[in-house]
PDB file of C-alpha atoms in Angstrom:
ATOM      1  CA  MET A   1      85.037 156.655 105.296  1.00  0.00           C
ATOM      2  CA  ARG A   2      83.125 154.557 102.265  1.00  0.00           C
ATOM      3  CA  SER A   3      86.048 153.987 101.078  1.00  0.00           C
ATOM      4  CA  ARG A   4      87.514 152.749 104.940  1.00  0.00           C
ATOM      5  CA  ARG A   5      83.899 151.331 104.742  1.00  0.00           C
ATOM      6  CA  ARG A   6      83.999 149.046 101.295  1.00  0.00           C
ATOM      7  CA  LEU A   7      87.259 148.152 102.406  1.00  0.00           C
ATOM      8  CA  PHE A   8      85.908 146.147 105.323  1.00  0.00           C
ATOM      9  CA  SER A   9      83.121 144.850 104.197  1.00  0.00           C
ATOM     10  CA  VAL A  10      84.914 143.121 100.975  1.00  0.00           C
ATOM     11  CA  VAL A  11      87.906 141.927 102.927  1.00  0.00           C
ATOM     12  CA  LEU A  12      84.825 140.458 105.821  1.00  0.00           C
ATOM     13  CA  ALA A  13      83.456 138.816 102.524  1.00  0.00           C
ATOM     14  CA  ALA A  14      86.539 137.465 102.047  1.00  0.00           C
ATOM     15  CA  GLY A  15      86.443 135.600 105.203  1.00  0.00           C
ATOM     16  CA  LEU A  16      84.048 134.556 105.283  1.00  0.00           C
ATOM     17  CA  SER A  17      84.618 133.440 101.621  1.00  0.00           C
ATOM     18  CA  LEU A  18      88.152 131.201 102.584  1.00  0.00           C
ATOM     19  CA  ALA A  19      86.431 129.980 106.572  1.00  0.00           C
ATOM     20  CA  PRO A  20      84.666 126.784 104.958  1.00  0.00           C
ATOM     21  CA  LEU A  21      87.704 125.457 103.598  1.00  0.00           C
ATOM     22  CA  GLY A  22      89.248 124.952 106.452  1.00  0.00           C
ATOM     23  CA  ALA A  23      86.218 124.157 108.206  1.00  0.00           C
ATOM     24  CA  ALA A  24      85.532 121.182 105.723  1.00  0.00           C
ATOM     25  CA  ALA A  25      88.924 119.633 106.342  1.00  0.00           C
ATOM     26  CA  GLN A  26      87.329 119.385 109.351  1.00  0.00           C
ATOM     27  CA  ASP A  27      84.593 118.642 109.334  1.00  0.00           C
ATOM     28  CA  GLY A  28      84.222 116.327 106.021  1.00  0.00           C
ATOM     29  CA  SER A  29      80.630 116.090 105.859  1.00  0.00           C
ATOM     30  CA  PRO A  30      79.022 116.882 102.382  1.00  0.00           C
ATOM     31  CA  ASP A  31      75.731 118.646 103.918  1.00  0.00           C
ATOM     32  CA  ARG A  32      78.475 121.383 104.613  1.00  0.00           C
ATOM     33  CA  ALA A  33      81.823 121.420 102.406  1.00  0.00           C
ATOM     34  CA  GLN A  34      81.555 123.211 100.026  1.00  0.00           C
ATOM     35  CA  THR A  35      84.399 122.121  96.779  1.00  0.00           C
ATOM     36  CA  LEU A  36      86.774 123.295  95.435  1.00  0.00           C
ATOM     37  CA  ALA A  37      84.839 125.041  92.119  1.00  0.00           C
ATOM     38  CA  ASP A  38      82.476 126.510  94.307  1.00  0.00           C
ATOM     39  CA  ILE A  39      85.284 128.665  96.561  1.00  0.00           C
ATOM     40  CA  ARG A  40      87.675 129.397  93.293  1.00  0.00           C
ATOM     41  CA  GLN A  41      84.048 131.260  92.460  1.00  0.00           C
ATOM     42  CA  GLU A  42      83.882 133.117  95.581  1.00  0.00           C
ATOM     43  CA  LEU A  43      87.467 134.372  94.900  1.00  0.00           C
ATOM     44  CA  THR A  44      87.342 135.668  91.481  1.00  0.00           C
ATOM     45  CA  VAL A  45      84.010 137.178  93.238  1.00  0.00           C
ATOM     46  CA  LEU A  46      86.021 138.945  95.582  1.00  0.00           C
ATOM     47  CA  TYR A  47      89.777 139.709  93.635  1.00  0.00           C
ATOM     48  CA  VAL A  48      86.784 141.821  91.532  1.00  0.00           C
ATOM     49  CA  GLU A  49      85.567 143.149  93.813  1.00  0.00           C
ATOM     50  CA  LEU A  50      89.175 144.428  95.262  1.00  0.00           C
ATOM     51  CA  GLN A  51      90.624 146.011  91.848  1.00  0.00           C
ATOM     52  CA  ARG A  52      87.349 147.910  91.964  1.00  0.00           C
ATOM     53  CA  LEU A  53      88.221 149.216  95.094  1.00  0.00           C
ATOM     54  CA  GLY A  54      91.529 149.444  94.462  1.00  0.00           C
ATOM     55  CA  THR A  55      90.312 152.087  91.545  1.00  0.00           C
ATOM     56  CA  GLU A  56      88.476 154.297  93.238  1.00  0.00           C
ATOM     57  CA  LEU A  57      91.276 154.343  96.054  1.00  0.00           C
ATOM     58  CA  ASN A  58      93.482 155.311  93.695  1.00  0.00           C
ATOM     59  CA  THR A  59      91.066 158.325  91.435  1.00  0.00           C
ATOM     60  CA  THR A  60      89.199 159.576  94.840  1.00  0.00           C
ATOM     61  CA  GLY A  61      92.401 159.634  97.519  1.00  0.00           C
ATOM     62  CA  GLY A  62      91.858 162.647  98.912  1.00  0.00           C
ATOM     63  CA  ALA A  63      95.155 165.314  98.696  1.00  0.00           C
ATOM     64  CA  GLY A  64      95.912 165.338 102.629  1.00  0.00           C
ATOM     65  CA  ALA A  65      96.145 162.423 103.630  1.00  0.00           C
ATOM     66  CA  PRO A  66      98.159 160.792 101.064  1.00  0.00           C
ATOM     67  CA  VAL A  67      99.958 157.925 103.915  1.00  0.00           C
ATOM     68  CA  VAL A  68      96.148 156.916 104.281  1.00  0.00           C
ATOM     69  CA  ALA A  69      95.110 156.435 101.158  1.00  0.00           C
ATOM     70  CA  GLY A  70      98.614 155.270 100.185  1.00  0.00           C
ATOM     71  CA  SER A  71      98.756 152.005 103.027  1.00  0.00           C
ATOM     72  CA  THR A  72      95.088 151.412 102.351  1.00  0.00           C
ATOM     73  CA  THR A  73      96.150 150.778  98.703  1.00  0.00           C
ATOM     74  CA  ASP A  74      99.077 148.778 100.019  1.00  0.00           C
ATOM     75  CA  ARG A  75      96.799 146.113 101.726  1.00  0.00           C
ATOM     76  CA  VAL A  76      94.067 145.618  98.506  1.00  0.00           C
ATOM     77  CA  ASN A  77      96.936 144.718  96.545  1.00  0.00           C
ATOM     78  CA  ALA A  78      98.104 142.549  98.870  1.00  0.00           C
ATOM     79  CA  LEU A  79      94.724 140.585  99.275  1.00  0.00           C
ATOM     80  CA  GLU A  80      95.234 140.112  95.492  1.00  0.00           C
ATOM     81  CA  ALA A  81      97.889 139.493  95.038  1.00  0.00           C
ATOM     82  CA  GLU A  82      97.036 136.356  98.135  1.00  0.00           C
ATOM     83  CA  ILE A  83      93.932 135.433  96.213  1.00  0.00           C
ATOM     84  CA  VAL A  84      95.502 135.283  93.415  1.00  0.00           C
ATOM     85  CA  ARG A  85      97.670 132.315  94.917  1.00  0.00           C
ATOM     86  CA  LEU A  86      94.919 130.805  96.949  1.00  0.00           C
ATOM     87  CA  THR A  87      92.991 130.731  93.147  1.00  0.00           C
ATOM     88  CA  ASP A  88      95.913 129.256  90.875  1.00  0.00           C
ATOM     89  CA  LYS A  89      96.357 127.186  94.448  1.00  0.00           C
ATOM     90  CA  ILE A  90      92.396 125.120  94.023  1.00  0.00           C
ATOM     91  CA  GLU A  91      93.468 125.503  90.752  1.00  0.00           C
ATOM     92  CA  GLU A  92      95.863 122.761  90.828  1.00  0.00           C
ATOM     93  CA  LEU A  93      94.682 120.879  93.575  1.00  0.00           C
ATOM     94  CA  GLU A  94      91.307 120.149  90.840  1.00  0.00           C
ATOM     95  CA  PHE A  95      93.276 119.070  88.951  1.00  0.00           C
ATOM     96  CA  ARG A  96      95.235 116.135  91.019  1.00  0.00           C
ATOM     97  CA  ILE A  97      92.410 115.619  92.506  1.00  0.00           C
ATOM     98  CA  SER A  98      91.101 114.093  89.182  1.00  0.00           C
ATOM     99  CA  ALA A  99      93.667 112.803  87.995  1.00  0.00           C
ATOM    100  CA  LEU A 100      93.639 110.720  91.284  1.00  0.00           C
ATOM    101  CA  VAL A 101      90.144 110.179  91.128  1.00  0.00           C
ATOM    102  CA  SER A 102      90.837 108.968  87.091  1.00  0.00           C
ATOM    103  CA  ASP A 103      93.031 106.625  87.986  1.00  0.00           C
ATOM    104  CA  GLY A 104      92.093 104.883  91.509  1.00  0.00           C
ATOM    105  CA  THR A 105      89.204 104.300  89.438  1.00  0.00           C
ATOM    106  CA  ASN A 106      89.949 103.116  86.126  1.00  0.00           C
ATOM    107  CA  ARG A 107      92.858 100.335  87.947  1.00  0.00           C
ATOM    108  CA  VAL A 108      89.761  99.459  90.491  1.00  0.00           C
ATOM    109  CA  GLY A 109      87.728  98.251  87.432  1.00  0.00           C
ATOM    110  CA  ASP A 110      90.848  96.596  85.712  1.00  0.00           C
ATOM    111  CA  LEU A 111      91.644  94.885  89.242  1.00  0.00           C
ATOM    112  CA  GLU A 112      87.743  93.961  88.676  1.00  0.00           C
ATOM    113  CA  PHE A 113      88.138  92.627  85.730  1.00  0.00           C
ATOM    114  CA  ARG A 114      90.666  90.299  85.802  1.00  0.00           C
ATOM    115  CA  LEU A 115      89.464  88.789  89.489  1.00  0.00           C
ATOM    116  CA  CYS A 116      85.979  87.901  87.821  1.00  0.00           C
ATOM    117  CA  GLU A 117      87.870  85.919  84.449  1.00  0.00           C
ATOM    118  CA  LEU A 118      89.047  83.993  87.414  1.00  0.00           C
ATOM    119  CA  GLU A 119      86.055  83.068  88.722  1.00  0.00           C
ATOM    120  CA  ALA A 120      83.953  80.318  87.354  1.00  0.00           C
ATOM    121  CA  ASP A 121      81.035  81.770  88.396  1.00  0.00           C
ATOM    122  CA  CYS A 122      81.121  85.435  87.495  1.00  0.00           C
ATOM    123  CA  ASP A 123      79.962  87.060  84.665  1.00  0.00           C
ATOM    124  CA  ILE A 124      82.382  89.638  83.522  1.00  0.00           C
ATOM    125  CA  GLY A 125      78.222  91.420  82.031  1.00  0.00           C
ATOM    126  CA  SER A 126      77.636  92.198  84.574  1.00  0.00           C
ATOM    127  CA  LEU A 127      80.160  93.897  86.307  1.00  0.00           C
ATOM    128  CA  GLY A 128      78.981  97.298  84.635  1.00  0.00           C
ATOM    129  CA  GLU A 129      80.710 100.617  85.023  1.00  0.00           C
ATOM    130  CA  THR A 130      83.446 101.012  88.135  1.00  0.00           C
ATOM    131  CA  PRO A 131      81.508 103.909  90.760  1.00  0.00           C
ATOM    132  CA  THR A 132      84.659 107.116  90.749  1.00  0.00           C
ATOM    133  CA  LEU A 133      86.743 106.150  93.751  1.00  0.00           C
ATOM    134  CA  GLY A 134      85.845 107.792  96.527  1.00  0.00           C
ATOM    135  CA  GLY A 135      81.850 108.661  95.673  1.00  0.00           C
ATOM    136  CA  GLY A 136      79.550 111.435  93.965  1.00  0.00           C
ATOM    137  CA  GLU A 137      80.843 112.182  90.780  1.00  0.00           C
ATOM    138  CA  MET A 138      83.089 114.989  91.208  1.00  0.00           C
ATOM    139  CA  PRO A 139      86.556 115.212  94.420  1.00  0.00           C
ATOM    140  CA  GLN A 140      85.191 117.416  97.271  1.00  0.00           C
ATOM    141  CA  VAL A 141      87.360 118.936  99.087  1.00  0.00           C
ATOM    142  CA  PRO A 142      89.696 116.685 101.519  1.00  0.00           C
ATOM    143  CA  ALA A 143      88.849 116.203 104.917  1.00  0.00           C
ATOM    144  CA  THR A 144      92.301 115.478 106.775  1.00  0.00           C
ATOM    145  CA  ALA A 145      93.208 112.484 106.614  1.00  0.00           C
ATOM    146  CA  THR A 146      93.669 109.742 109.104  1.00  0.00           C
ATOM    147  CA  GLU A 147      95.097 106.568 109.208  1.00  0.00           C
ATOM    148  CA  PRO A 148      92.676 104.094 109.906  1.00  0.00           C
ATOM    149  CA  VAL A 149      93.103 101.525 113.567  1.00  0.00           C
ATOM    150  CA  LEU A 150      93.777  98.454 113.163  1.00  0.00           C
ATOM    151  CA  PRO A 151      92.376  95.623 115.322  1.00  0.00           C
ATOM    152  CA  THR A 152      95.532  93.612 116.102  1.00  0.00           C
ATOM    153  CA  ASP A 153      92.998  90.067 116.194  1.00  0.00           C
ATOM    154  CA  PRO A 154      90.189  91.356 113.095  1.00  0.00           C
ATOM    155  CA  GLY A 155      88.159  87.623 115.037  1.00  0.00           C
ATOM    156  CA  ALA A 156      88.111  89.745 118.185  1.00  0.00           C
ATOM    157  CA  GLY A 157      84.153  90.938 118.203  1.00  0.00           C
ATOM    158  CA  SER A 158      81.421  93.282 116.774  1.00  0.00           C
ATOM    159  CA  ILE A 159      83.228  96.606 115.173  1.00  0.00           C
ATOM    160  CA  GLY A 160      82.596  99.969 116.394  1.00  0.00           C
ATOM    161  CA  GLY A 161      81.722 102.280 112.097  1.00  0.00           C
ATOM    162  CA  GLY A 162      81.625 105.175 113.719  1.00  0.00           C
ATOM    163  CA  GLY A 163      77.816 105.684 112.080  1.00  0.00           C
ATOM    164  CA  GLU A 164      74.692 105.509 112.716  1.00  0.00           C
ATOM    165  CA  LEU A 165      73.121 101.549 112.143  1.00  0.00           C
ATOM    166  CA  ALA A 166      69.960  99.967 110.683  1.00  0.00           C
ATOM    167  CA  VAL A 167      67.662  98.785 113.500  1.00  0.00           C
ATOM    168  CA  ALA A 168      69.657  95.185 112.824  1.00  0.00           C
ATOM    169  CA  GLU A 169      72.525  95.897 111.236  1.00  0.00           C
ATOM    170  CA  GLN A 170      75.352  95.718 114.490  1.00  0.00           C
ATOM    171  CA  ALA A 171      72.813  92.164 114.969  1.00  0.00           C
ATOM    172  CA  ASP A 172      73.286  90.465 111.917  1.00  0.00           C
ATOM    173  CA  PHE A 173      76.967  91.631 111.425  1.00  0.00           C
ATOM    174  CA  ASP A 174      77.409  89.576 114.895  1.00  0.00           C
ATOM    175  CA  ALA A 175      75.591  86.842 113.732  1.00  0.00           C
ATOM    176  CA  ALA A 176      78.681  87.029 110.734  1.00  0.00           C
ATOM    177  CA  MET A 177      81.596  87.847 113.229  1.00  0.00           C
ATOM    178  CA  ALA A 178      79.639  84.470 115.901  1.00  0.00           C
ATOM    179  CA  ALA A 179      80.154  81.784 113.204  1.00  0.00           C
ATOM    180  CA  PHE A 180      83.634  83.622 111.948  1.00  0.00           C
ATOM    181  CA  ASN A 181      84.842  84.218 115.210  1.00  0.00           C
ATOM    182  CA  ALA A 182      83.441  79.668 115.451  1.00  0.00           C
ATOM    183  CA  GLY A 183      85.381  78.081 112.591  1.00  0.00           C
ATOM    184  CA  ASP A 184      82.278  78.600 110.999  1.00  0.00           C
ATOM    185  CA  VAL A 185      84.028  80.164 107.513  1.00  0.00           C
ATOM    186  CA  ALA A 186      82.056  78.963 104.964  1.00  0.00           C
ATOM    187  CA  THR A 187      79.051  80.333 106.663  1.00  0.00           C
ATOM    188  CA  ALA A 188      79.888  83.146 108.168  1.00  0.00           C
ATOM    189  CA  SER A 189      81.271  84.320 104.558  1.00  0.00           C
ATOM    190  CA  ASP A 190      78.052  83.405 103.428  1.00  0.00           C
ATOM    191  CA  LEU A 191      77.142  85.873 105.731  1.00  0.00           C
ATOM    192  CA  PHE A 192      79.393  88.706 105.283  1.00  0.00           C
ATOM    193  CA  ALA A 193      78.398  88.357 101.857  1.00  0.00           C
ATOM    194  CA  ARG A 194      74.324  89.184 102.430  1.00  0.00           C
ATOM    195  CA  PHE A 195      75.230  91.911 104.788  1.00  0.00           C
ATOM    196  CA  ALA A 196      77.478  94.037 101.973  1.00  0.00           C
ATOM    197  CA  GLU A 197      74.962  93.008  99.689  1.00  0.00           C
ATOM    198  CA  ALA A 198      72.083  94.218 101.941  1.00  0.00           C
ATOM    199  CA  TYR A 199      73.464  97.741 103.861  1.00  0.00           C
ATOM    200  CA  PRO A 200      76.198  98.873 101.262  1.00  0.00           C
ATOM    201  CA  GLY A 201      76.952 102.389 102.222  1.00  0.00           C
ATOM    202  CA  GLY A 202      76.499 101.878 105.914  1.00  0.00           C
ATOM    203  CA  PRO A 203      79.303 102.263 108.635  1.00  0.00           C
ATOM    204  CA  LEU A 204      80.347  98.555 108.833  1.00  0.00           C
ATOM    205  CA  THR A 205      79.801  97.174 105.335  1.00  0.00           C
ATOM    206  CA  ALA A 206      83.567  97.711 104.455  1.00  0.00           C
ATOM    207  CA  ASP A 207      84.431  95.896 107.784  1.00  0.00           C
ATOM    208  CA  ALA A 208      82.222  92.775 106.838  1.00  0.00           C
ATOM    209  CA  GLN A 209      83.543  93.037 102.649  1.00  0.00           C
ATOM    210  CA  TYR A 210      86.953  92.903 104.354  1.00  0.00           C
ATOM    211  CA  MET A 211      86.013  89.634 107.053  1.00  0.00           C
ATOM    212  CA  ALA A 212      84.278  87.897 104.037  1.00  0.00           C
ATOM    213  CA  GLY A 213      88.020  88.162 102.067  1.00  0.00           C
ATOM    214  CA  GLU A 214      89.232  86.457 105.341  1.00  0.00           C
ATOM    215  CA  ALA A 215      86.946  83.447 105.266  1.00  0.00           C
ATOM    216  CA  LEU A 216      87.020  83.077 101.828  1.00  0.00           C
ATOM    217  CA  ALA A 217      90.800  82.645 102.241  1.00  0.00           C
ATOM    218  CA  GLN A 218      90.945  80.186 104.485  1.00  0.00           C
ATOM    219  CA  GLN A 219      88.902  78.270 102.137  1.00  0.00           C
ATOM    220  CA  GLY A 220      91.786  78.507  99.780  1.00  0.00           C
ATOM    221  CA  LEU A 221      89.165  80.633  97.804  1.00  0.00           C
ATOM    222  CA  VAL A 222      92.356  82.901  96.868  1.00  0.00           C
ATOM    223  CA  ALA A 223      90.560  84.998  93.858  1.00  0.00           C
ATOM    224  CA  GLU A 224      87.451  85.829  95.843  1.00  0.00           C
ATOM    225  CA  ALA A 225      89.395  86.828  98.865  1.00  0.00           C
ATOM    226  CA  ALA A 226      90.214  89.250  96.331  1.00  0.00           C
ATOM    227  CA  ARG A 227      88.026  90.398  94.987  1.00  0.00           C
ATOM    228  CA  SER A 228      86.599  91.313  98.525  1.00  0.00           C
ATOM    229  CA  TYR A 229      89.779  92.396  99.345  1.00  0.00           C
ATOM    230  CA  LEU A 230      89.276  95.032  96.440  1.00  0.00           C
ATOM    231  CA  ALA A 231      85.651  95.801  97.163  1.00  0.00           C
ATOM    232  CA  ALA A 232      87.128  96.175 101.241  1.00  0.00           C
ATOM    233  CA  TYR A 233      90.067  98.867 100.380  1.00  0.00           C
ATOM    234  CA  SER A 234      87.444 100.303  97.235  1.00  0.00           C
ATOM    235  CA  ALA A 235      84.365 100.896  99.768  1.00  0.00           C
ATOM    236  CA  VAL A 236      82.879 104.087 100.717  1.00  0.00           C
ATOM    237  CA  PRO A 237      82.985 105.312 103.595  1.00  0.00           C
ATOM    238  CA  ALA A 238      86.317 103.090 104.010  1.00  0.00           C
ATOM    239  CA  GLY A 239      86.416 101.088 107.148  1.00  0.00           C
ATOM    240  CA  GLN A 240      89.573 100.440 109.638  1.00  0.00           C
ATOM    241  CA  TYR A 241      90.744  97.584 107.657  1.00  0.00           C
ATOM    242  CA  THR A 242      92.080  99.457 104.797  1.00  0.00           C
ATOM    243  CA  THR A 243      95.355  98.974 104.782  1.00  0.00           C
ATOM    244  CA  SER A 244      95.444  95.210 105.596  1.00  0.00           C
ATOM    245  CA  ALA A 245      93.438  94.536 102.306  1.00  0.00           C
ATOM    246  CA  LEU A 246      95.081  96.653 100.859  1.00  0.00           C
ATOM    247  CA  LEU A 247      98.108  94.350 102.143  1.00  0.00           C
ATOM    248  CA  LYS A 248      96.251  91.281 101.128  1.00  0.00           C
ATOM    249  CA  LEU A 249      94.756  92.342  97.907  1.00  0.00           C
ATOM    250  CA  GLY A 250      98.229  92.579  96.290  1.00  0.00           C
ATOM    251  CA  ALA A 251      99.259  89.906  98.405  1.00  0.00           C
ATOM    252  CA  ALA A 252      95.991  87.498  96.580  1.00  0.00           C
ATOM    253  CA  LEU A 253      97.128  88.961  92.990  1.00  0.00           C
ATOM    254  CA  GLY A 254     100.793  87.788  93.516  1.00  0.00           C
ATOM    255  CA  GLU A 255      99.641  84.362  94.552  1.00  0.00           C
ATOM    256  CA  LEU A 256      97.576  84.372  91.537  1.00  0.00           C
ATOM    257  CA  GLY A 257     100.603  85.321  89.278  1.00  0.00           C
ATOM    258  CA  HIS A 258      99.917  88.863  88.647  1.00  0.00           C
ATOM    259  CA  LEU A 259     103.158  90.048  89.840  1.00  0.00           C
ATOM    260  CA  ASN A 260     103.028  93.871  88.183  1.00  0.00           C
ATOM    261  CA  GLU A 261      98.773  94.127  89.915  1.00  0.00           C
ATOM    262  CA  ALA A 262     100.088  92.699  93.580  1.00  0.00           C
ATOM    263  CA  CYS A 263     103.394  95.227  92.653  1.00  0.00           C
ATOM    264  CA  VAL A 264     101.187  98.370  91.998  1.00  0.00           C
ATOM    265  CA  MET A 265      98.903  97.583  95.889  1.00  0.00           C
ATOM    266  CA  PHE A 266     101.741  97.343  98.184  1.00  0.00           C
ATOM    267  CA  ASP A 267     103.156 100.394  96.214  1.00  0.00           C
ATOM    268  CA  GLU A 268     100.373 102.340  96.881  1.00  0.00           C
ATOM    269  CA  LEU A 269      99.704 101.205 100.302  1.00  0.00           C
ATOM    270  CA  LEU A 270     103.756 102.447 100.709  1.00  0.00           C
ATOM    271  CA  THR A 271     102.783 106.142  99.552  1.00  0.00           C
ATOM    272  CA  ALA A 272      99.424 106.390 100.601  1.00  0.00           C
ATOM    273  CA  PHE A 273     100.087 105.217 104.380  1.00  0.00           C
ATOM    274  CA  PRO A 274     103.294 105.482 105.108  1.00  0.00           C
ATOM    275  CA  MET A 275     102.725 105.015 108.708  1.00  0.00           C
ATOM    276  CA  SER A 276     100.380 102.156 109.255  1.00  0.00           C
ATOM    277  CA  PRO A 277     100.996  99.109 110.851  1.00  0.00           C
ATOM    278  CA  GLU A 278     101.576  97.298 107.985  1.00  0.00           C
ATOM    279  CA  VAL A 279     104.395  99.539 105.701  1.00  0.00           C
ATOM    280  CA  THR A 280     107.494  96.460 106.659  1.00  0.00           C
ATOM    281  CA  GLN A 281     104.855  93.948 105.708  1.00  0.00           C
ATOM    282  CA  ALA A 282     104.591  95.244 102.741  1.00  0.00           C
ATOM    283  CA  GLU A 283     108.386  95.896 101.670  1.00  0.00           C
ATOM    284  CA  GLN A 284     108.559  92.215 102.508  1.00  0.00           C
ATOM    285  CA  ALA A 285     105.521  91.152 100.186  1.00  0.00           C
ATOM    286  CA  ARG A 286     107.616  93.196  97.785  1.00  0.00           C
ATOM    287  CA  ALA A 287     110.611  92.004  97.839  1.00  0.00           C
ATOM    288  CA  ALA A 288     109.895  88.569  98.133  1.00  0.00           C
ATOM    289  CA  LEU A 289     107.935  89.135  94.354  1.00  0.00           C
ATOM    290  CA  GLY A 290     110.854  91.536  92.845  1.00  0.00           C
ATOM    291  CA  CYS A 291     108.916  94.129  92.374  1.00  0.00           C
ATOM    292  CA  PRO A 292     111.164  97.311  90.535  1.00  0.00           C
TER     293      PRO A 292
END
């Protein structure tokens, strides 16, 4: 009886330890999501507890109930094997996520440097260190991936960012959008740039950076537009123009003569967002540049 109660406690602990993994994938909230390292540590503790329980079952099992003891031991062994499998999988995911974050951050930093070189008034020394892609220091348990919803007309009005807005945030964004819709792209690009500086990390910031790129592109400022598209693509939280920003960043880099970087952007779009509406355009642009 003592062994069965202890086994129930261990199994319950296993359920409580593993449950946040699925919840974090659905919620995505930094306050509730556990890191992979936390979950791995809990699995390790649980594995040790199961080993102790298995030892107790082997040494204290009564001769009058061999079937029950054997069945319980088999279940403990099965739990141990599953914990080992999950721990190995978590370590694999940790490695892959860390590698992706590191590579992505390095690419964004390289693009920022190259684009700054193309702008006459850009000071390379002021760029600073590129923020970690995705935010934070270490990658968290990834949320369920969803494709961004892209409107058919980027100038159709205000955009909902899915988060809480500051008091004047929506009004400032609408003012910049009104200038864009009126054809005053110079004023619009300035207003969108000011918006991004005033509300860093806001729910509309990525959209403002994308629209700044649109306004700059209409003025023929390709390098400046590329920087805005890059900022929109790498922004946290992501906006609704993520794939469109990536497509136009690739096109701008190609126009500036950075063919290899342009091909990388198109490949990233095709790989990361295979179901997005921009896939066909990316394939056509990739073929036009002669990407390998």
